[in-house]
CSV table of C-alpha atoms and ligand atoms in Angstrom, one decimal:
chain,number,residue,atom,x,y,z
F,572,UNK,CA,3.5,-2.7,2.3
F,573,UNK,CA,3.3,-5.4,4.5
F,574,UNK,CA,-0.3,-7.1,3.6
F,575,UNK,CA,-0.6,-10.6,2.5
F,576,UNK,CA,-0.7,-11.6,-1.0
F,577,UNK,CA,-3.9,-13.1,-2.8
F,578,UNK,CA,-3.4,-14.5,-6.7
F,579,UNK,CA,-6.3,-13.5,-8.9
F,580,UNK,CA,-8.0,-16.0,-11.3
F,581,UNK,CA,-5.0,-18.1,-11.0
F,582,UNK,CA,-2.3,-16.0,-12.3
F,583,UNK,CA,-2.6,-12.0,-10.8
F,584,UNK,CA,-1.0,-11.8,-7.9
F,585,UNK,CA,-1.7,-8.7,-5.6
F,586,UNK,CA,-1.4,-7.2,-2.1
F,587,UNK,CA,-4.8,-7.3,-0.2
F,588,UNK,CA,-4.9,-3.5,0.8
F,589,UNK,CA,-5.2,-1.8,-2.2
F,590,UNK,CA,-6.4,1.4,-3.4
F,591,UNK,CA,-10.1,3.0,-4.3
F,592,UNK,CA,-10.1,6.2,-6.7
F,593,UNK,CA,-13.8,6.9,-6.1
F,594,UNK,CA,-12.9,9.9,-4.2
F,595,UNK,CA,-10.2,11.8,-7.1
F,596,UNK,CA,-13.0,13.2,-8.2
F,597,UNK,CA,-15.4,16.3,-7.7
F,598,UNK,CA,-17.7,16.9,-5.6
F,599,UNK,CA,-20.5,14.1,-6.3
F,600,UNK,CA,-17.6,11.8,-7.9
F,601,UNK,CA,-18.3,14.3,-10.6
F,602,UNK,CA,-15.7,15.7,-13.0
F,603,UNK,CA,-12.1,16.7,-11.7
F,604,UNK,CA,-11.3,17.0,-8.2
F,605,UNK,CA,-11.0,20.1,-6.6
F,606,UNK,CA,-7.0,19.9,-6.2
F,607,UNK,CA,-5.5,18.1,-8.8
F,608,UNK,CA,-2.2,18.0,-7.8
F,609,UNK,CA,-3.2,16.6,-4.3
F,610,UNK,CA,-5.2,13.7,-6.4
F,611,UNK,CA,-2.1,13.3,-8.2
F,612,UNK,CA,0.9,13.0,-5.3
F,613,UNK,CA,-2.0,10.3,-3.4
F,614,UNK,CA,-1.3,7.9,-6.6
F,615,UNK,CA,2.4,8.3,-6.9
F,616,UNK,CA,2.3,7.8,-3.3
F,617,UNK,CA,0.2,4.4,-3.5
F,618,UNK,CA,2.6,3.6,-6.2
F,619,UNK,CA,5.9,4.4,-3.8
F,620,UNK,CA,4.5,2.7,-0.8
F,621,UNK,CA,3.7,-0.5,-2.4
F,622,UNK,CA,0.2,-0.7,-3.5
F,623,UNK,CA,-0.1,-2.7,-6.7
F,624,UNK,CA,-3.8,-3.0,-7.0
F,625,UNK,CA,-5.9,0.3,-8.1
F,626,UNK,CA,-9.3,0.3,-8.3
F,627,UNK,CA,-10.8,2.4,-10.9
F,628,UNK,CA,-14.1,2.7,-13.2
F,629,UNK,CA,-15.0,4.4,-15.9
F,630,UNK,CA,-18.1,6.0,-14.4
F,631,UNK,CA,-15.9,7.7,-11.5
F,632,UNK,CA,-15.9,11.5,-12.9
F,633,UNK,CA,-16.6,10.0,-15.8
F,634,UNK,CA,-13.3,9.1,-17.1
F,635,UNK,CA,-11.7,11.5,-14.8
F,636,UNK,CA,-10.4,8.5,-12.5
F,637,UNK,CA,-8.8,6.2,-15.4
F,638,UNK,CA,-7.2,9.3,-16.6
F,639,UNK,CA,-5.9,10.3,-13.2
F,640,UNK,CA,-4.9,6.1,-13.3
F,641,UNK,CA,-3.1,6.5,-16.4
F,642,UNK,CA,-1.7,10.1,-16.4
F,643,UNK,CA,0.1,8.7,-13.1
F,644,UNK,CA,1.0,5.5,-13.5
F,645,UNK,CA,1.2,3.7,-17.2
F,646,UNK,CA,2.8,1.4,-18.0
F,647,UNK,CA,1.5,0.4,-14.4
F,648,UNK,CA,4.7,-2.0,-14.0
F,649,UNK,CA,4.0,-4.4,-11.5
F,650,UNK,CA,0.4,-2.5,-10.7
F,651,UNK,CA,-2.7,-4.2,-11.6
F,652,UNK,CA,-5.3,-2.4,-12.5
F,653,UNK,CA,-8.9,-3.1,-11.9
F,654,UNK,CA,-11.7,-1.2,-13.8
F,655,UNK,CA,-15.5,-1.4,-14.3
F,656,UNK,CA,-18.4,-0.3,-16.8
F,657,UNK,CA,-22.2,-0.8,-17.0
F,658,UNK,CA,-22.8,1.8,-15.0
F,659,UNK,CA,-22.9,5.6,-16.1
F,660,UNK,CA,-22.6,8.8,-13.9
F,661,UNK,CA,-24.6,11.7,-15.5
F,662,UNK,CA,-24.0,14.6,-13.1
F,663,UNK,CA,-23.2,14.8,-9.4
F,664,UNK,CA,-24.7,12.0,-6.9
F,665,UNK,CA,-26.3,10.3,-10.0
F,666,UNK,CA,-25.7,7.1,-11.0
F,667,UNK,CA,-27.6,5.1,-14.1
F,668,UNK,CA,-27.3,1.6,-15.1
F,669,UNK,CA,-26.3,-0.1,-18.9
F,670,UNK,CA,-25.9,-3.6,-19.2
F,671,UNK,CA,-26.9,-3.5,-22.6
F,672,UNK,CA,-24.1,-5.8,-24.5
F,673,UNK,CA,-22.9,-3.3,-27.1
F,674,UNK,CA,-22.6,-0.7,-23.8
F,675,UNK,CA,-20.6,-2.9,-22.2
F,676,UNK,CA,-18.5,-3.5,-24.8
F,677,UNK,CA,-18.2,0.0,-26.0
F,678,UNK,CA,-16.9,1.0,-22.3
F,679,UNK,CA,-14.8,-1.6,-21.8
F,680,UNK,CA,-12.8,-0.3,-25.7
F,681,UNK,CA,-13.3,3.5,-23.6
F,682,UNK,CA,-11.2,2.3,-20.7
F,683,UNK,CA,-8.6,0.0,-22.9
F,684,UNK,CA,-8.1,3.9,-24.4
F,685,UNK,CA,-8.0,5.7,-21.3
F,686,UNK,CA,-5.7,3.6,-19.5
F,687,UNK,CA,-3.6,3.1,-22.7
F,688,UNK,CA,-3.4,-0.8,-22.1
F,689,UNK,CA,-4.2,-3.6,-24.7
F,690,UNK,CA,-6.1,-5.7,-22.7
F,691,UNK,CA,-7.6,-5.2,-18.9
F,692,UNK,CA,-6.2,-7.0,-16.5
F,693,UNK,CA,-9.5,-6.8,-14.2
F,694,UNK,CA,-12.7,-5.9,-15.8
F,695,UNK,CA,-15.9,-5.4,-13.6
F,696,UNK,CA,-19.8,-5.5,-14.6
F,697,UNK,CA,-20.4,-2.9,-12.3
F,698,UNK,CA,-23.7,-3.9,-11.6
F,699,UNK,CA,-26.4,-6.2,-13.3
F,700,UNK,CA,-28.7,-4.0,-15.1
F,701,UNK,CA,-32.2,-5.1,-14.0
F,702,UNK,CA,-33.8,-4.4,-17.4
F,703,UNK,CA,-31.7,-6.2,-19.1
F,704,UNK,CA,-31.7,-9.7,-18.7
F,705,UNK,CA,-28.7,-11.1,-16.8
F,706,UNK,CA,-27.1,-14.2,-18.9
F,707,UNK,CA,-26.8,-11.4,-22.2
F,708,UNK,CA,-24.8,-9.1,-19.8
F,709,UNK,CA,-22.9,-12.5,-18.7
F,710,UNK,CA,-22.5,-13.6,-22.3
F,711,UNK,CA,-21.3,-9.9,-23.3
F,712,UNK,CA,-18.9,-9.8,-20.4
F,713,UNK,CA,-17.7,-13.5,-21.4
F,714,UNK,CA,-17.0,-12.5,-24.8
F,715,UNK,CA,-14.8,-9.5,-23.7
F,716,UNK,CA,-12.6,-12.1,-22.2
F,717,UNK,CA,-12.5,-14.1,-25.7
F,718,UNK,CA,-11.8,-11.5,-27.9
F,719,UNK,CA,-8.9,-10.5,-25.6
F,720,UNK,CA,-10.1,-6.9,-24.2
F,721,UNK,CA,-10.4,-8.5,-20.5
F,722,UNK,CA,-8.2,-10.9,-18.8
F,723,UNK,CA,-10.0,-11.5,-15.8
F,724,UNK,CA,-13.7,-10.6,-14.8
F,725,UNK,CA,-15.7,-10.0,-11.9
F,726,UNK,CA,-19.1,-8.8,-10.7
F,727,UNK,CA,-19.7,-5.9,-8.3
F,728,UNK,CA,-22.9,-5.8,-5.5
F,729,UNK,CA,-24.2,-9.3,-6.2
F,730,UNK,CA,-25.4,-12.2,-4.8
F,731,UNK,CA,-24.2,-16.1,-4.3
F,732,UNK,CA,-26.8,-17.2,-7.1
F,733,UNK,CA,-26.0,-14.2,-9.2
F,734,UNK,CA,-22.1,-15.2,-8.8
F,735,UNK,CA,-23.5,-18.7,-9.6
F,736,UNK,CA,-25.3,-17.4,-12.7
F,737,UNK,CA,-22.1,-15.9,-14.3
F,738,UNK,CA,-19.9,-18.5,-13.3
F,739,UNK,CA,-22.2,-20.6,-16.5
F,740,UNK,CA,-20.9,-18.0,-18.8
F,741,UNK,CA,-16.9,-17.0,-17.4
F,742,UNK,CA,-14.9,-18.1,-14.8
F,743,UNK,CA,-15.5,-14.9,-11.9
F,744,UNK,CA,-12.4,-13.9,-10.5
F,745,UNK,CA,-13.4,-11.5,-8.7
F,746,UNK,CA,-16.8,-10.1,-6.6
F,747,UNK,CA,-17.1,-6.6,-5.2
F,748,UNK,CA,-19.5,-5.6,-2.4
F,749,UNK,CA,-20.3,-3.1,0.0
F,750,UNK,CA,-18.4,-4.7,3.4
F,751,UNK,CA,-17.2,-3.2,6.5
F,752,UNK,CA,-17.3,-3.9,10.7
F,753,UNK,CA,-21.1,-2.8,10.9
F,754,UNK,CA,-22.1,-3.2,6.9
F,755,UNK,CA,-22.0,-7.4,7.4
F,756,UNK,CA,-24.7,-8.4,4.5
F,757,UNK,CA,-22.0,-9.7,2.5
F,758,UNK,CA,-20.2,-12.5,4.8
F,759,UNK,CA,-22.0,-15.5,3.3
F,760,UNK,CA,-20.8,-14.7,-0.3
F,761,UNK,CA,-17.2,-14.0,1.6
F,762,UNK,CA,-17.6,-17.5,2.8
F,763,UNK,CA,-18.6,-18.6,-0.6
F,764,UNK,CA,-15.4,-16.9,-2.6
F,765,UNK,CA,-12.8,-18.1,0.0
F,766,UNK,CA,-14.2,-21.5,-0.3
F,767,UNK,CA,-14.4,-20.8,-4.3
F,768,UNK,CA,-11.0,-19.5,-4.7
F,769,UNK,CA,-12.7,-16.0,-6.0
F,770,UNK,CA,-11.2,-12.5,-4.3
F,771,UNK,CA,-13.4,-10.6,-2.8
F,772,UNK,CA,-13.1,-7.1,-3.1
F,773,UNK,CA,-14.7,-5.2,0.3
F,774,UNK,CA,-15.4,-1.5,-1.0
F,775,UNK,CA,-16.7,1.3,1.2
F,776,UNK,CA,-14.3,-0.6,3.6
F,777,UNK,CA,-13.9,2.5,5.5
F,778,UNK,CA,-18.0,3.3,5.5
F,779,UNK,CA,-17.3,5.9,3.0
F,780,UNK,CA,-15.3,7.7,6.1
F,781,UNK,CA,-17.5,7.2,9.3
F,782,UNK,CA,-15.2,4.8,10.6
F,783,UNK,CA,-11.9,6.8,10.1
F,784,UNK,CA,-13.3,10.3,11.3
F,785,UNK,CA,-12.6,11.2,14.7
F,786,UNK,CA,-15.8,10.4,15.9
F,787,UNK,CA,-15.5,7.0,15.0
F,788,UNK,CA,-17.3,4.2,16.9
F,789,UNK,CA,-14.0,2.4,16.6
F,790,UNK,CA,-12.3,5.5,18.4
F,791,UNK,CA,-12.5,4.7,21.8
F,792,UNK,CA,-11.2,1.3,21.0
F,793,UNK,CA,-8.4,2.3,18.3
F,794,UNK,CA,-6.9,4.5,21.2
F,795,UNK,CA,-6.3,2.1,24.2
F,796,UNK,CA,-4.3,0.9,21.0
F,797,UNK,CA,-2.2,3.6,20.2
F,798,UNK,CA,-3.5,2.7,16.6
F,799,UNK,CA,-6.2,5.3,14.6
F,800,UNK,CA,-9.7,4.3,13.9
F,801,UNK,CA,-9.2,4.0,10.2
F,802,UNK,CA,-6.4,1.4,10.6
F,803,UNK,CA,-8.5,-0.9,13.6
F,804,UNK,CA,-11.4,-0.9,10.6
F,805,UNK,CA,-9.1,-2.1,7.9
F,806,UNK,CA,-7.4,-4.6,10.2
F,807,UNK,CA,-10.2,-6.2,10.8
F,808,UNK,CA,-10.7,-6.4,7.3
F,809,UNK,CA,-7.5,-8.0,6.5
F,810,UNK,CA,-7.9,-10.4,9.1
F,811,UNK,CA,-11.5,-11.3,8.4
F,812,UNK,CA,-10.8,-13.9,5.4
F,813,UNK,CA,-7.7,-14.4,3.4
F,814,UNK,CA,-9.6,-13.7,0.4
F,815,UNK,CA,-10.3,-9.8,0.7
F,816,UNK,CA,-9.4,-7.3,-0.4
F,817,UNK,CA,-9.8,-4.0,1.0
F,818,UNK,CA,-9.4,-0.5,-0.9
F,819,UNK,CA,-9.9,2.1,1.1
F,820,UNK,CA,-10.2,5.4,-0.8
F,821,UNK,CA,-8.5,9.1,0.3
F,822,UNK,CA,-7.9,12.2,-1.5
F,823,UNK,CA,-5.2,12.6,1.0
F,824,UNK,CA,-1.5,11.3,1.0
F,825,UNK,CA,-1.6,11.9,5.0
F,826,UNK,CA,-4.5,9.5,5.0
F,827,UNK,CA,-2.8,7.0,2.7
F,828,UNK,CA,0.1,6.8,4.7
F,829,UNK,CA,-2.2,6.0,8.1
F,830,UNK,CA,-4.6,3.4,6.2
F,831,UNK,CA,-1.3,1.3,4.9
F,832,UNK,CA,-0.2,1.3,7.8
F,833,UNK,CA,-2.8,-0.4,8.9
F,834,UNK,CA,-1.1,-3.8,7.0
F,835,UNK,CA,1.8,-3.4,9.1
F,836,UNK,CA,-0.8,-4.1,12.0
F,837,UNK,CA,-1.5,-8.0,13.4
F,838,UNK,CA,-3.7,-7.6,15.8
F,839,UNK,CA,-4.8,-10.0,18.6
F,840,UNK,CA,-7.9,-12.6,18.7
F,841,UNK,CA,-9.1,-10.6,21.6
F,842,UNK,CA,-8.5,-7.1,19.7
F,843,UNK,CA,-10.4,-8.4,16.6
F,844,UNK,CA,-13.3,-10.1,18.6
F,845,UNK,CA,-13.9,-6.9,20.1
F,846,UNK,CA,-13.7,-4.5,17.2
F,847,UNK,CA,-16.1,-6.9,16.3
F,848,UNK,CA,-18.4,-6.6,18.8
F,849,UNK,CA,-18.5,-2.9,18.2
F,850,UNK,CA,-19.4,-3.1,14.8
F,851,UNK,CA,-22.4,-5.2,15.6
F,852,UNK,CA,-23.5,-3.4,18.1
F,853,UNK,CA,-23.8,0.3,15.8
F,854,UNK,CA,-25.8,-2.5,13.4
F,855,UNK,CA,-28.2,-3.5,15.3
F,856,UNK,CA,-28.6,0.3,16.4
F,857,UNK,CA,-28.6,1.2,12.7
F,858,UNK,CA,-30.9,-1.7,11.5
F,859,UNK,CA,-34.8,-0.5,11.4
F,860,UNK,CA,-36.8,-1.1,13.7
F,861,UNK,CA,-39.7,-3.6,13.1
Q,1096,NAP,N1,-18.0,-1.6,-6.9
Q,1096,NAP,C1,-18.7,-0.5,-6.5
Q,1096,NAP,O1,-19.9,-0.4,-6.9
Q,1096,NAP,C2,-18.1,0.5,-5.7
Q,1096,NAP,C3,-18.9,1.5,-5.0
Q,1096,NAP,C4,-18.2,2.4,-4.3
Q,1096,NAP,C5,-16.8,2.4,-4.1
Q,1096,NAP,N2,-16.1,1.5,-4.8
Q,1096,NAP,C6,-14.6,1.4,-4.7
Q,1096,NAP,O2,-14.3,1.3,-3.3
Q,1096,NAP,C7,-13.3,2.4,-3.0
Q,1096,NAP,C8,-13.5,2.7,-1.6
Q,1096,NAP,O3,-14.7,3.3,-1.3
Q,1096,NAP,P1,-14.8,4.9,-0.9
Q,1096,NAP,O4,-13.5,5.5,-1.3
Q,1096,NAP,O5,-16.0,5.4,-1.5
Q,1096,NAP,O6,-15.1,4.8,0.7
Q,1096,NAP,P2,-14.1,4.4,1.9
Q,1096,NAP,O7,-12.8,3.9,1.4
Q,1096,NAP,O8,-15.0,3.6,2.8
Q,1096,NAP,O9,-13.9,5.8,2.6
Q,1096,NAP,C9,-13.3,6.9,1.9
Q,1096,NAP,C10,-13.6,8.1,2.8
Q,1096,NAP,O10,-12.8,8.0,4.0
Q,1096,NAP,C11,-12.0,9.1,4.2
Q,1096,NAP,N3,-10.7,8.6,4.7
Q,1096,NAP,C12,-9.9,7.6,4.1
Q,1096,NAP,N4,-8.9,7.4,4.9
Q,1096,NAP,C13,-9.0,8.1,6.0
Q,1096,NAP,C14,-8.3,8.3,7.2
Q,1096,NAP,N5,-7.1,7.6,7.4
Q,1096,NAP,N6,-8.7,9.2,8.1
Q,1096,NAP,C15,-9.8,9.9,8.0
Q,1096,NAP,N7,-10.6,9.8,6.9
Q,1096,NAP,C16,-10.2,8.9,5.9
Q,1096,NAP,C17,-11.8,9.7,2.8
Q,1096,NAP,O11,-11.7,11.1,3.0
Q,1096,NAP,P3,-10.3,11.9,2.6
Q,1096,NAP,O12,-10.3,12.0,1.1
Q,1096,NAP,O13,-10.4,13.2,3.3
Q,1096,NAP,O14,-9.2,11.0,3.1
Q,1096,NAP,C18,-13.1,9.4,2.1
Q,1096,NAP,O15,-14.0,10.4,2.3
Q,1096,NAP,C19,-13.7,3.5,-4.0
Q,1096,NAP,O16,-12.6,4.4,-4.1
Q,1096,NAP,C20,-13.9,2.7,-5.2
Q,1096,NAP,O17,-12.7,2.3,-5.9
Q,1096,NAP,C21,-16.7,0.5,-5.6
């Protein structure tokens, strides 16, 4: 693994290409995925090529993800893991929201069981529950840290003033957005957390698969490279801001291999500028039309 290193709320210290288990799941992120075993050798392969930062929440399956985590690799030496509740999965493709404080306490005690740890290294609000309002979800999330469940938090899909918000109530260590070559929305609050000291996390960072598969708009491109379209997307990424984080996700270990390979990767100015100006081109073509 040859990605730079970040240091997390002043004292974690990872490898910027990590690892998503979103997809070590079923179909619809729900219940166990179809081949176990597969799911399985991708971990222990993370593990052996040098990935020490797994991203995991307790709504992926549910539970079936932390227990993949766990079943793989406790006691996680020299692997941080990064969890998440507050939001619930209730069958396939559906997603629900429960910021309610004794929710997110009671999820983040279900995840210190399931991954068989003391205290969470990285805990997530996985999103701010619009009907709850936001400082008790803060407050709740701040007192995880004090009692000693959490050790660092962050916030996942929010805003510079919602980061701003939280940052009243615990020191955010982390944010985690939807960001990618054409999904852009987030560079202002990249700007912010590289200016802040705060890592931020880029997931979907392979647009859930569009920009790996063959018929990639980075393709074309990747090729006059001799590189695949899956590692131009995440090196980009890597080179975008020294404070993200990218964790692609694959059921595969063939696919593994290829995205961390991508960290082996320094690409020109030229090379980036213009995987660049693909992705904003297939945004503006995306974007609706007035
Ligand atoms: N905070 C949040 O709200 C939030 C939301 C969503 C996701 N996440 C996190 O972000 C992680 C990443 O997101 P994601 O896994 O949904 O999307 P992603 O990383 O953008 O893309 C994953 C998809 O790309 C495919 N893929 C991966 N590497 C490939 C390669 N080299 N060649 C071809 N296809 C490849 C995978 O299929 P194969 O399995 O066939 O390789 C999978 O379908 C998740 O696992 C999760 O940890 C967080």
């Amino acid at each position: 693994m040859n990605a730079s290193t970040i240091t997390i709320g002043g004292d974690l210290t990872i490898h910027r290409l990590g690892f998503g288990t979103m997809r070590l799941t079923g179909p619809g992120m729900f219940g166990p995925p179809p081949d176990l075993d597969a799911a399985r050798a991708t971990l222990r392969t993370a593990r052996d090529l040098g990935i020490d930062f797994i991203d995991t929440a307790n709504a992926y399956g549910p539970i079936v993800a932390e227990l993949l985590v766990r079943e793989t690799l406790h006691p996680y030496a020299g692997i941080t893991v990064s969890t998440k509740g507050g939001m619930l999965r209730p069958g396939p493709n559906q997603w629900a929201v429960d910021g309610r404080p004794g929710s997110l306490r009671a999820a983040a005690e279900a995840s210190l069981k399931v991954l068989g740890v003391e205290r969470i290294d990285l805990w997530h609000l996985h999103r701010i529950d619009p009907n709850v309002p936001a400082d008790e979800q803060f407050a709740a999330v701040a007192e995880l840290q004090r009692a000693g469940l959490i050790r660092h938090a962050g916030l996942s899909e929010v805003s510079i003033e919602q980061i701003e918000a939280a940052r009243k109530h615990f020191p955010v260590a982390t944010v985690q957005n939807a960001y990618h070559v054409i999904e852009r929305r987030s560079d202002p609050v990249i700007d912010y957390c590289e200016r802040e000291g705060i890592a931020f996390i880029a997931y979907f960072p392979l647009a859930t698969g569009a920009l790996a598969a063959a018929d990639s708009i980075l393709a074309p491109f990747a090729a006059r490279l001799g590189i695949t379209p899956a590692q131009a997307a995440i090196a980009w990424l890597l080179a975008r801001s020294p404070t993200l984080v990218a964790i692609p996700g694959t059921s595969r270990v063939e696919h593994l291999r290829e995205n961390v390979g991508a960290a082996e990767l320094r690409l020109s100015a030229d090379d980036l500028a213009a995987i660049e100006k693909v992705g904003r081109k297939a945004a503006m073509l995306r974007a609706p039309k007035p």
